[in-house]
Amino acid sequence: MDYQSLFAEALYQQLKDQLKLEKVVQLIEKPKFDDMGDYAFPCFELAKIFRKAPNQIAGELADKLELPSLFEKVEAVGGYVNVFLKQGEVSGSVVAEVIQEKANYGTLHQGSGEVITIDFSSPNIAKPFSMGHLRSTVIGHSLARIAEKNGFEVVRINHLGDWGTQFGKLIAAYKLWGNEEKIRENPIKELLTLYVKFHDEAEHDASLIDEGRLWFKRLEDEDQEARELWKWFREESLKEFNHIYELLGVTFDSTQGEAFYNDKMDRVVKLLEDKQLLEESEGALVVETAEGVPPCLIKKKDGTTLYATRDLAAAIYRHETYGSSRSLYVVGNEQTLHFKQLFEVLGKMGYEWSLGLKHVPFGMMLEDGKKMSTRKGKVVLLEEVLKEAVSLARKNIADKNPSLTDKERVAYQVGTGAVMFHDLKNHRLNDVEFSLDAMLKFEGETGPYVQYTYARASSILRKGGYQESTEPLIFDNDQAWRVVKSLMDFPEAVKRAFDGNDPSQIAKYVLELAKSFNQYYGNVRILDAAEGRQEKLALVHAVQVVLKEGLYLLGVEAPEEM
């Protein structure tokens, strides 16, 4: 039950001539201190409307409010109307609801089955899967699960970077210095070595850039040798990418990369011509965009199409194929201008569905304050980080719980969870400094801390022989109320995470729930006395259910034992 909405409705009945319901809901706050109530309504904005002091308005509102029976009292304090819920009854109701709904608790239906496409990860072929790719991958993966929790049907898209001039450079490098046997033994490492060498040599020999362009032209012209090398590089890269995705538990519905749209771009150019949107600029074809935004380049002077042309084709194809009402592009901050141009051009083409397209930018993964660069060979491989994380988790398990069954599985869950959670607890717009030490800490605001809390709850339930029951649950403990209030916040956190495309809302939420539960565990003897034991165990079970679902939304697994 949504108690905040009940409070809002009661307020609205008194204020409907002055405020819309949406505004009432927006104004409601949650007090910082328990003695100030469970919800509060500030009356300061009403002072101008009623021409009265906020404290007088609060007093009059408090006297008139008709609240449902689950509210214990209402108070006017200063310029606020504070309301208190009946802790025992509401606690029993909330815990019973969580246990009954289980993983469905917190599910919202604002999507109503609408299709949303999410474009994320999108690494470049023939380059290693580095820590620089982690952010788009885990943010997009989490947003997909959060969208499903909000009632949307999600299509996960991995728009592979498998086309462009860099492939001409790579083929040129392979032809000059490549060793087929070494590449077959360790494809990605050797291809990266060639790619870095090409750029190092090109600084002293400008003719190499022309050689790279020539090979890409041959690739575009369907030259057999160029195509076979490109296909080989692509297949070897996909093997590595799929291994990483398996480690992270990430899946996709489509892995159609840039090359897939090569035969779909002529249609885009024709549509732009038909709508008289194309203009010539220094021999190239462009579409003018908003004031202050550079024109969107569609065709270069030599007739070749560009990244924007390909993305226009991809957007149209996806809408026609999946019938999506919304599309998210989980791509770094540096592509903000590109997406402004892309969405505006689609709007000019008359596609109303373009209003549902959104760029979801994120900050960079930095090392020593600088962006990681594949071109310079300055790259930290994600697989190596994951292996180190799992190794550390394995060592911790050996030290603290050597008799643990299925140690390898738990080490994998904890190690990968630590890496993913470390990224997702940060707001996506912030840059994240790569620090293996910070990432692999198993105390504080970390994934392993939340996982350990879940494992602790599971252990208590096993020791207590907990069995679900339909008997009414009545709570009379202030410590339990703090935990229950955290449980009540979960649906709101799910909504905030979706509305803001912000997985950190879920990460912050599970940290807060874990903290409130551990405080409860430290102050209440759950298994000692028979009296109230069923309620205590039911509360533990409710926490277990919500922690697991919260971690799931982040892509992190919840081990039963640690």
mmCIF file of C-alpha atoms in Angstrom, residues 220-521:
data_model
loop_
_atom_site.group_PDB
_atom_site.id
_atom_site.type_symbol
_atom_site.label_atom_id
_atom_site.label_comp_id
_atom_site.label_asym_id
_atom_site.label_seq_id
_atom_site.Cartn_x
_atom_site.Cartn_y
_atom_site.Cartn_z
ATOM 1 C CA GLU A 220 33.809 -0.601 -48.494
ATOM 2 C CA ASP A 221 34.207 -1.715 -52.123
ATOM 3 C CA GLU A 222 33.787 -5.382 -51.093
ATOM 4 C CA ASP A 223 37.437 -6.292 -51.823
ATOM 5 C CA GLN A 224 37.684 -10.016 -50.977
ATOM 6 C CA GLU A 225 40.950 -9.881 -48.997
ATOM 7 C CA ALA A 226 39.856 -6.855 -46.979
ATOM 8 C CA ARG A 227 36.457 -8.429 -46.247
ATOM 9 C CA GLU A 228 37.987 -11.741 -45.130
ATOM 10 C CA LEU A 229 40.411 -10.012 -42.752
ATOM 11 C CA TRP A 230 37.595 -7.832 -41.373
ATOM 12 C CA LYS A 231 35.377 -10.873 -40.829
ATOM 13 C CA TRP A 232 38.213 -12.726 -39.060
ATOM 14 C CA PHE A 233 38.943 -9.795 -36.731
ATOM 15 C CA ARG A 234 35.207 -9.479 -35.965
ATOM 16 C CA GLU A 235 34.706 -13.176 -35.127
ATOM 17 C CA GLU A 236 37.733 -13.309 -32.832
ATOM 18 C CA SER A 237 36.600 -10.150 -31.043
ATOM 19 C CA LEU A 238 33.089 -11.488 -30.485
ATOM 20 C CA LYS A 239 34.505 -14.600 -28.811
ATOM 21 C CA GLU A 240 36.272 -12.416 -26.242
ATOM 22 C CA PHE A 241 33.323 -10.067 -25.772
ATOM 23 C CA ASN A 242 30.924 -12.948 -25.193
ATOM 24 C CA HIS A 243 33.270 -14.384 -22.570
ATOM 25 C CA ILE A 244 33.228 -11.045 -20.714
ATOM 26 C CA TYR A 245 29.448 -10.738 -20.997
ATOM 27 C CA GLU A 246 29.078 -14.244 -19.580
ATOM 28 C CA LEU A 247 31.252 -13.289 -16.590
ATOM 29 C CA LEU A 248 29.074 -10.215 -15.982
ATOM 30 C CA GLY A 249 25.761 -11.998 -16.633
ATOM 31 C CA VAL A 250 24.927 -9.541 -19.439
ATOM 32 C CA THR A 251 22.796 -10.611 -22.411
ATOM 33 C CA PHE A 252 21.580 -8.934 -25.606
ATOM 34 C CA ASP A 253 18.671 -9.359 -27.998
ATOM 35 C CA SER A 254 20.618 -7.857 -30.903
ATOM 36 C CA THR A 255 24.331 -7.609 -31.716
ATOM 37 C CA GLN A 256 23.894 -5.979 -35.110
ATOM 38 C CA GLY A 257 26.817 -3.606 -35.427
ATOM 39 C CA GLU A 258 27.482 -0.597 -37.616
ATOM 40 C CA ALA A 259 28.238 -2.740 -40.683
ATOM 41 C CA PHE A 260 24.665 -4.100 -40.609
ATOM 42 C CA TYR A 261 23.387 -0.675 -41.682
ATOM 43 C CA ASN A 262 25.658 -0.247 -44.710
ATOM 44 C CA ASP A 263 22.859 -1.180 -47.140
ATOM 45 C CA LYS A 264 20.255 0.903 -45.284
ATOM 46 C CA MET A 265 21.880 4.330 -45.556
ATOM 47 C CA ASP A 266 20.926 5.081 -49.170
ATOM 48 C CA ARG A 267 17.298 5.034 -48.064
ATOM 49 C CA VAL A 268 18.081 7.629 -45.369
ATOM 50 C CA VAL A 269 19.802 9.922 -47.873
ATOM 51 C CA LYS A 270 16.839 9.523 -50.256
ATOM 52 C CA LEU A 271 14.345 10.363 -47.475
ATOM 53 C CA LEU A 272 16.350 13.472 -46.590
ATOM 54 C CA GLU A 273 16.418 14.487 -50.270
ATOM 55 C CA ASP A 274 12.675 13.935 -50.658
ATOM 56 C CA LYS A 275 11.994 16.138 -47.628
ATOM 57 C CA GLN A 276 14.394 18.760 -49.022
ATOM 58 C CA LEU A 277 16.491 18.715 -45.870
ATOM 59 C CA LEU A 278 19.898 18.188 -47.507
ATOM 60 C CA GLU A 279 22.106 21.187 -48.165
ATOM 61 C CA GLU A 280 25.532 21.400 -49.763
ATOM 62 C CA SER A 281 28.389 22.724 -47.662
ATOM 63 C CA GLU A 282 31.938 22.778 -49.080
ATOM 64 C CA GLY A 283 31.087 19.810 -51.296
ATOM 65 C CA ALA A 284 29.561 17.769 -48.464
ATOM 66 C CA LEU A 285 25.856 17.168 -47.757
ATOM 67 C CA VAL A 286 24.517 18.343 -44.401
ATOM 68 C CA VAL A 287 21.262 18.942 -42.543
ATOM 69 C CA GLU A 288 21.007 22.270 -40.746
ATOM 70 C CA THR A 289 20.165 21.987 -37.044
ATOM 71 C CA ALA A 290 19.266 24.350 -34.220
ATOM 72 C CA GLU A 291 21.047 27.614 -33.646
ATOM 73 C CA GLY A 292 24.316 27.006 -31.845
ATOM 74 C CA VAL A 293 24.466 23.376 -32.998
ATOM 75 C CA PRO A 294 26.730 22.571 -35.985
ATOM 76 C CA PRO A 295 25.080 21.100 -39.100
ATOM 77 C CA CYS A 296 24.730 17.304 -39.125
ATOM 78 C CA LEU A 297 27.124 15.867 -41.729
ATOM 79 C CA ILE A 298 25.375 13.199 -43.833
ATOM 80 C CA LYS A 299 27.765 12.636 -46.758
ATOM 81 C CA LYS A 300 31.399 13.640 -47.099
ATOM 82 C CA LYS A 301 32.791 15.358 -50.177
ATOM 83 C CA ASP A 302 33.987 11.997 -51.547
ATOM 84 C CA GLY A 303 30.442 10.560 -51.259
ATOM 85 C CA THR A 304 31.064 8.306 -48.236
ATOM 86 C CA THR A 305 28.479 8.239 -45.467
ATOM 87 C CA LEU A 306 29.214 8.843 -41.824
ATOM 88 C CA TYR A 307 28.476 7.793 -38.280
ATOM 89 C CA ALA A 308 25.398 10.049 -38.185
ATOM 90 C CA THR A 309 23.982 8.538 -41.392
ATOM 91 C CA ARG A 310 24.417 5.076 -39.931
ATOM 92 C CA ASP A 311 22.749 6.050 -36.647
ATOM 93 C CA LEU A 312 19.802 7.577 -38.510
ATOM 94 C CA ALA A 313 19.381 4.286 -40.374
ATOM 95 C CA ALA A 314 19.675 2.336 -37.120
ATOM 96 C CA ALA A 315 17.055 4.465 -35.322
ATOM 97 C CA ILE A 316 14.555 4.063 -38.173
ATOM 98 C CA TYR A 317 15.234 0.318 -38.476
ATOM 99 C CA ARG A 318 14.782 -0.257 -34.741
ATOM 100 C CA HIS A 319 11.512 1.631 -34.560
ATOM 101 C CA GLU A 320 10.136 -0.229 -37.596
ATOM 102 C CA THR A 321 11.388 -3.612 -36.329
ATOM 103 C CA TYR A 322 10.531 -3.423 -32.625
ATOM 104 C CA GLY A 323 7.744 -0.809 -32.518
ATOM 105 C CA SER A 324 9.517 0.932 -29.651
ATOM 106 C CA SER A 325 7.950 3.978 -28.029
ATOM 107 C CA ARG A 326 11.204 4.924 -26.298
ATOM 108 C CA SER A 327 14.895 4.362 -26.953
ATOM 109 C CA LEU A 328 17.850 4.923 -24.657
ATOM 110 C CA TYR A 329 21.414 5.367 -25.883
ATOM 111 C CA VAL A 330 23.815 4.641 -23.020
ATOM 112 C CA VAL A 331 26.852 6.393 -24.466
ATOM 113 C CA GLY A 332 29.527 8.612 -22.884
ATOM 114 C CA ASN A 333 29.307 12.368 -22.317
ATOM 115 C CA GLU A 334 31.568 13.092 -25.276
ATOM 116 C CA GLN A 335 28.810 12.060 -27.711
ATOM 117 C CA THR A 336 26.249 14.607 -26.427
ATOM 118 C CA LEU A 337 26.466 16.821 -29.525
ATOM 119 C CA HIS A 338 26.106 13.830 -31.872
ATOM 120 C CA PHE A 339 22.845 12.778 -30.240
ATOM 121 C CA LYS A 340 21.460 16.324 -30.242
ATOM 122 C CA GLN A 341 22.013 16.390 -33.993
ATOM 123 C CA LEU A 342 20.659 12.875 -34.498
ATOM 124 C CA PHE A 343 17.401 13.460 -32.617
ATOM 125 C CA GLU A 344 16.815 16.834 -34.263
ATOM 126 C CA VAL A 345 17.314 15.442 -37.782
ATOM 127 C CA LEU A 346 14.856 12.607 -37.063
ATOM 128 C CA GLY A 347 12.367 15.192 -35.814
ATOM 129 C CA LYS A 348 12.805 17.252 -38.992
ATOM 130 C CA MET A 349 12.151 14.097 -40.996
ATOM 131 C CA GLY A 350 8.695 14.011 -39.393
ATOM 132 C CA TYR A 351 9.210 11.081 -37.045
ATOM 133 C CA GLU A 352 7.125 11.894 -33.964
ATOM 134 C CA TRP A 353 8.575 8.859 -32.190
ATOM 135 C CA SER A 354 11.916 10.698 -32.121
ATOM 136 C CA LEU A 355 10.584 12.521 -29.033
ATOM 137 C CA GLY A 356 10.986 9.200 -27.193
ATOM 138 C CA LEU A 357 14.721 8.975 -27.947
ATOM 139 C CA LYS A 358 17.089 9.853 -25.118
ATOM 140 C CA HIS A 359 20.834 10.001 -24.753
ATOM 141 C CA VAL A 360 21.874 8.614 -21.351
ATOM 142 C CA PRO A 361 25.388 10.035 -20.916
ATOM 143 C CA PHE A 362 27.900 9.008 -18.292
ATOM 144 C CA GLY A 363 31.273 10.176 -17.042
ATOM 145 C CA MET A 364 34.590 8.607 -17.931
ATOM 146 C CA MET A 365 36.554 5.825 -16.294
ATOM 147 C CA LEU A 366 39.803 7.596 -15.415
ATOM 148 C CA GLU A 367 43.237 6.330 -14.490
ATOM 149 C CA ASP A 368 45.408 8.818 -12.605
ATOM 150 C CA GLY A 369 42.904 11.495 -13.579
ATOM 151 C CA LYS A 370 43.201 10.792 -17.318
ATOM 152 C CA LYS A 371 40.988 9.004 -19.817
ATOM 153 C CA MET A 372 42.119 5.509 -20.729
ATOM 154 C CA SER A 373 43.229 5.379 -24.381
ATOM 155 C CA THR A 374 43.383 2.276 -26.573
ATOM 156 C CA ARG A 375 45.287 4.223 -29.206
ATOM 157 C CA LYS A 376 48.107 4.952 -26.754
ATOM 158 C CA GLY A 377 48.045 1.392 -25.444
ATOM 159 C CA LYS A 378 47.054 2.692 -21.995
ATOM 160 C CA VAL A 379 44.368 0.197 -21.189
ATOM 161 C CA VAL A 380 43.294 -1.882 -18.180
ATOM 162 C CA LEU A 381 41.636 -5.099 -19.305
ATOM 163 C CA LEU A 382 38.267 -5.742 -17.691
ATOM 164 C CA GLU A 383 38.793 -9.497 -17.663
ATOM 165 C CA GLU A 384 42.013 -9.085 -15.664
ATOM 166 C CA VAL A 385 40.226 -6.844 -13.139
ATOM 167 C CA LEU A 386 37.419 -9.389 -12.775
ATOM 168 C CA LYS A 387 39.936 -12.210 -12.281
ATOM 169 C CA GLU A 388 41.731 -10.207 -9.576
ATOM 170 C CA ALA A 389 38.428 -9.427 -7.879
ATOM 171 C CA VAL A 390 37.411 -13.093 -7.854
ATOM 172 C CA SER A 391 40.873 -14.075 -6.595
ATOM 173 C CA LEU A 392 40.622 -11.634 -3.682
ATOM 174 C CA ALA A 393 37.121 -12.884 -2.868
ATOM 175 C CA ARG A 394 38.471 -16.445 -2.912
ATOM 176 C CA LYS A 395 41.218 -15.467 -0.465
ATOM 177 C CA ASN A 396 38.751 -13.745 1.879
ATOM 178 C CA ILE A 397 36.525 -16.817 1.869
ATOM 179 C CA ALA A 398 39.501 -19.074 2.648
ATOM 180 C CA ASP A 399 40.412 -16.809 5.616
ATOM 181 C CA LYS A 400 36.951 -16.215 7.060
ATOM 182 C CA ASN A 401 34.835 -19.209 6.062
ATOM 183 C CA PRO A 402 37.053 -22.098 4.883
ATOM 184 C CA SER A 403 34.252 -24.649 5.311
ATOM 185 C CA LEU A 404 31.952 -22.770 2.877
ATOM 186 C CA THR A 405 30.463 -25.038 0.230
ATOM 187 C CA ASP A 406 30.713 -24.008 -3.435
ATOM 188 C CA LYS A 407 33.560 -21.568 -2.704
ATOM 189 C CA GLU A 408 34.276 -20.913 -6.399
ATOM 190 C CA ARG A 409 30.713 -19.917 -7.180
ATOM 191 C CA VAL A 410 30.560 -17.527 -4.230
ATOM 192 C CA ALA A 411 33.982 -16.045 -5.079
ATOM 193 C CA TYR A 412 32.726 -15.353 -8.597
ATOM 194 C CA GLN A 413 29.481 -13.758 -7.305
ATOM 195 C CA VAL A 414 31.305 -11.561 -4.798
ATOM 196 C CA GLY A 415 34.226 -10.582 -7.052
ATOM 197 C CA THR A 416 32.180 -9.583 -10.092
ATOM 198 C CA GLY A 417 29.547 -8.008 -7.831
ATOM 199 C CA ALA A 418 32.217 -5.812 -6.218
ATOM 200 C CA VAL A 419 33.332 -4.435 -9.594
ATOM 201 C CA MET A 420 29.809 -3.781 -10.895
ATOM 202 C CA PHE A 421 28.509 -2.258 -7.667
ATOM 203 C CA HIS A 422 31.517 0.056 -7.376
ATOM 204 C CA ASP A 423 30.570 1.603 -10.721
ATOM 205 C CA LEU A 424 26.812 1.727 -10.199
ATOM 206 C CA LYS A 425 26.848 3.318 -6.740
ATOM 207 C CA ASN A 426 28.202 6.475 -8.414
ATOM 208 C CA HIS A 427 25.807 8.766 -10.240
ATOM 209 C CA ARG A 428 26.378 7.971 -13.904
ATOM 210 C CA LEU A 429 27.329 11.563 -14.810
ATOM 211 C CA ASN A 430 30.310 11.528 -12.462
ATOM 212 C CA ASP A 431 33.722 10.397 -13.646
ATOM 213 C CA VAL A 432 34.959 7.300 -11.832
ATOM 214 C CA GLU A 433 38.625 6.967 -10.917
ATOM 215 C CA PHE A 434 39.836 3.444 -11.555
ATOM 216 C CA SER A 435 41.170 2.048 -8.296
ATOM 217 C CA LEU A 436 41.395 -1.678 -7.815
ATOM 218 C CA ASP A 437 41.853 -1.196 -4.065
ATOM 219 C CA ALA A 438 38.630 0.839 -3.719
ATOM 220 C CA MET A 439 36.758 -1.481 -6.053
ATOM 221 C CA LEU A 440 37.632 -4.609 -4.097
ATOM 222 C CA LYS A 441 37.003 -3.361 -0.570
ATOM 223 C CA PHE A 442 34.709 -5.708 1.270
ATOM 224 C CA GLU A 443 33.589 -3.211 3.918
ATOM 225 C CA GLY A 444 31.679 0.076 3.793
ATOM 226 C CA GLU A 445 29.521 1.139 0.868
ATOM 227 C CA THR A 446 30.318 -1.827 -1.345
ATOM 228 C CA GLY A 447 28.588 -4.664 -3.135
ATOM 229 C CA PRO A 448 30.126 -7.314 -0.849
ATOM 230 C CA TYR A 449 28.708 -5.467 2.194
ATOM 231 C CA VAL A 450 25.181 -5.734 0.772
ATOM 232 C CA GLN A 451 25.768 -9.344 -0.315
ATOM 233 C CA TYR A 452 27.031 -10.215 3.173
ATOM 234 C CA THR A 453 23.910 -8.659 4.713
ATOM 235 C CA TYR A 454 21.766 -10.815 2.420
ATOM 236 C CA ALA A 455 23.781 -13.926 3.389
ATOM 237 C CA ARG A 456 23.395 -13.003 7.091
ATOM 238 C CA ALA A 457 19.598 -12.749 6.682
ATOM 239 C CA SER A 458 19.560 -16.122 4.910
ATOM 240 C CA SER A 459 21.604 -17.697 7.729
ATOM 241 C CA ILE A 460 19.225 -16.349 10.394
ATOM 242 C CA LEU A 461 16.246 -17.822 8.549
ATOM 243 C CA ARG A 462 17.952 -21.217 8.290
ATOM 244 C CA LYS A 463 18.918 -21.237 11.980
ATOM 245 C CA GLY A 464 15.450 -20.080 13.002
ATOM 246 C CA GLY A 465 13.703 -22.750 10.918
ATOM 247 C CA TYR A 466 11.539 -20.023 9.402
ATOM 248 C CA GLN A 467 8.306 -21.105 7.738
ATOM 249 C CA GLU A 468 5.997 -18.699 5.944
ATOM 250 C CA SER A 469 2.643 -18.220 7.627
ATOM 251 C CA THR A 470 -0.622 -16.430 6.887
ATOM 252 C CA GLU A 471 -1.067 -15.446 10.546
ATOM 253 C CA PRO A 472 -1.386 -11.662 11.084
ATOM 254 C CA LEU A 473 1.901 -9.956 11.973
ATOM 255 C CA ILE A 474 1.947 -7.306 14.721
ATOM 256 C CA PHE A 475 5.130 -5.391 15.529
ATOM 257 C CA ASP A 476 5.830 -3.305 18.640
ATOM 258 C CA ASN A 477 9.514 -2.474 18.220
ATOM 259 C CA ASP A 478 10.981 0.874 17.143
ATOM 260 C CA GLN A 479 14.005 -0.894 15.657
ATOM 261 C CA ALA A 480 11.706 -2.926 13.402
ATOM 262 C CA TRP A 481 9.922 0.266 12.289
ATOM 263 C CA ARG A 482 13.133 1.728 10.886
ATOM 264 C CA VAL A 483 13.649 -1.402 8.792
ATOM 265 C CA VAL A 484 10.002 -1.405 7.665
ATOM 266 C CA LYS A 485 10.278 2.227 6.552
ATOM 267 C CA SER A 486 13.267 1.230 4.418
ATOM 268 C CA LEU A 487 11.230 -1.593 2.888
ATOM 269 C CA MET A 488 8.415 0.853 2.121
ATOM 270 C CA ASP A 489 10.851 3.057 0.167
ATOM 271 C CA PHE A 490 11.727 0.369 -2.407
ATOM 272 C CA PRO A 491 8.943 1.064 -4.980
ATOM 273 C CA GLU A 492 9.793 4.763 -4.892
ATOM 274 C CA ALA A 493 13.503 3.997 -5.438
ATOM 275 C CA VAL A 494 12.574 1.836 -8.450
ATOM 276 C CA LYS A 495 10.559 4.711 -9.919
ATOM 277 C CA ARG A 496 13.298 7.283 -9.274
ATOM 278 C CA ALA A 497 15.902 5.024 -10.870
ATOM 279 C CA PHE A 498 13.826 4.672 -14.035
ATOM 280 C CA ASP A 499 12.694 8.287 -14.272
ATOM 281 C CA GLY A 500 16.274 9.524 -13.885
ATOM 282 C CA ASN A 501 17.932 6.667 -15.800
ATOM 283 C CA ASP A 502 19.996 6.373 -12.638
ATOM 284 C CA PRO A 503 20.958 2.942 -11.231
ATOM 285 C CA SER A 504 22.743 4.647 -8.319
ATOM 286 C CA GLN A 505 19.279 5.198 -6.788
ATOM 287 C CA ILE A 506 18.989 1.421 -6.372
ATOM 288 C CA ALA A 507 22.580 1.064 -5.116
ATOM 289 C CA LYS A 508 22.023 3.783 -2.504
ATOM 290 C CA TYR A 509 18.730 2.165 -1.538
ATOM 291 C CA VAL A 510 20.144 -1.328 -0.896
ATOM 292 C CA LEU A 511 23.013 0.187 1.097
ATOM 293 C CA GLU A 512 20.485 2.024 3.274
ATOM 294 C CA LEU A 513 18.326 -1.092 3.739
ATOM 295 C CA ALA A 514 21.395 -3.173 4.611
ATOM 296 C CA LYS A 515 22.481 -0.551 7.134
ATOM 297 C CA SER A 516 19.068 -0.353 8.830
ATOM 298 C CA PHE A 517 18.833 -4.158 8.980
ATOM 299 C CA ASN A 518 22.313 -4.539 10.469
ATOM 300 C CA GLN A 519 21.426 -1.984 13.140
ATOM 301 C CA TYR A 520 18.298 -4.016 13.875
ATOM 302 C CA TYR A 521 20.350 -7.214 14.028
#
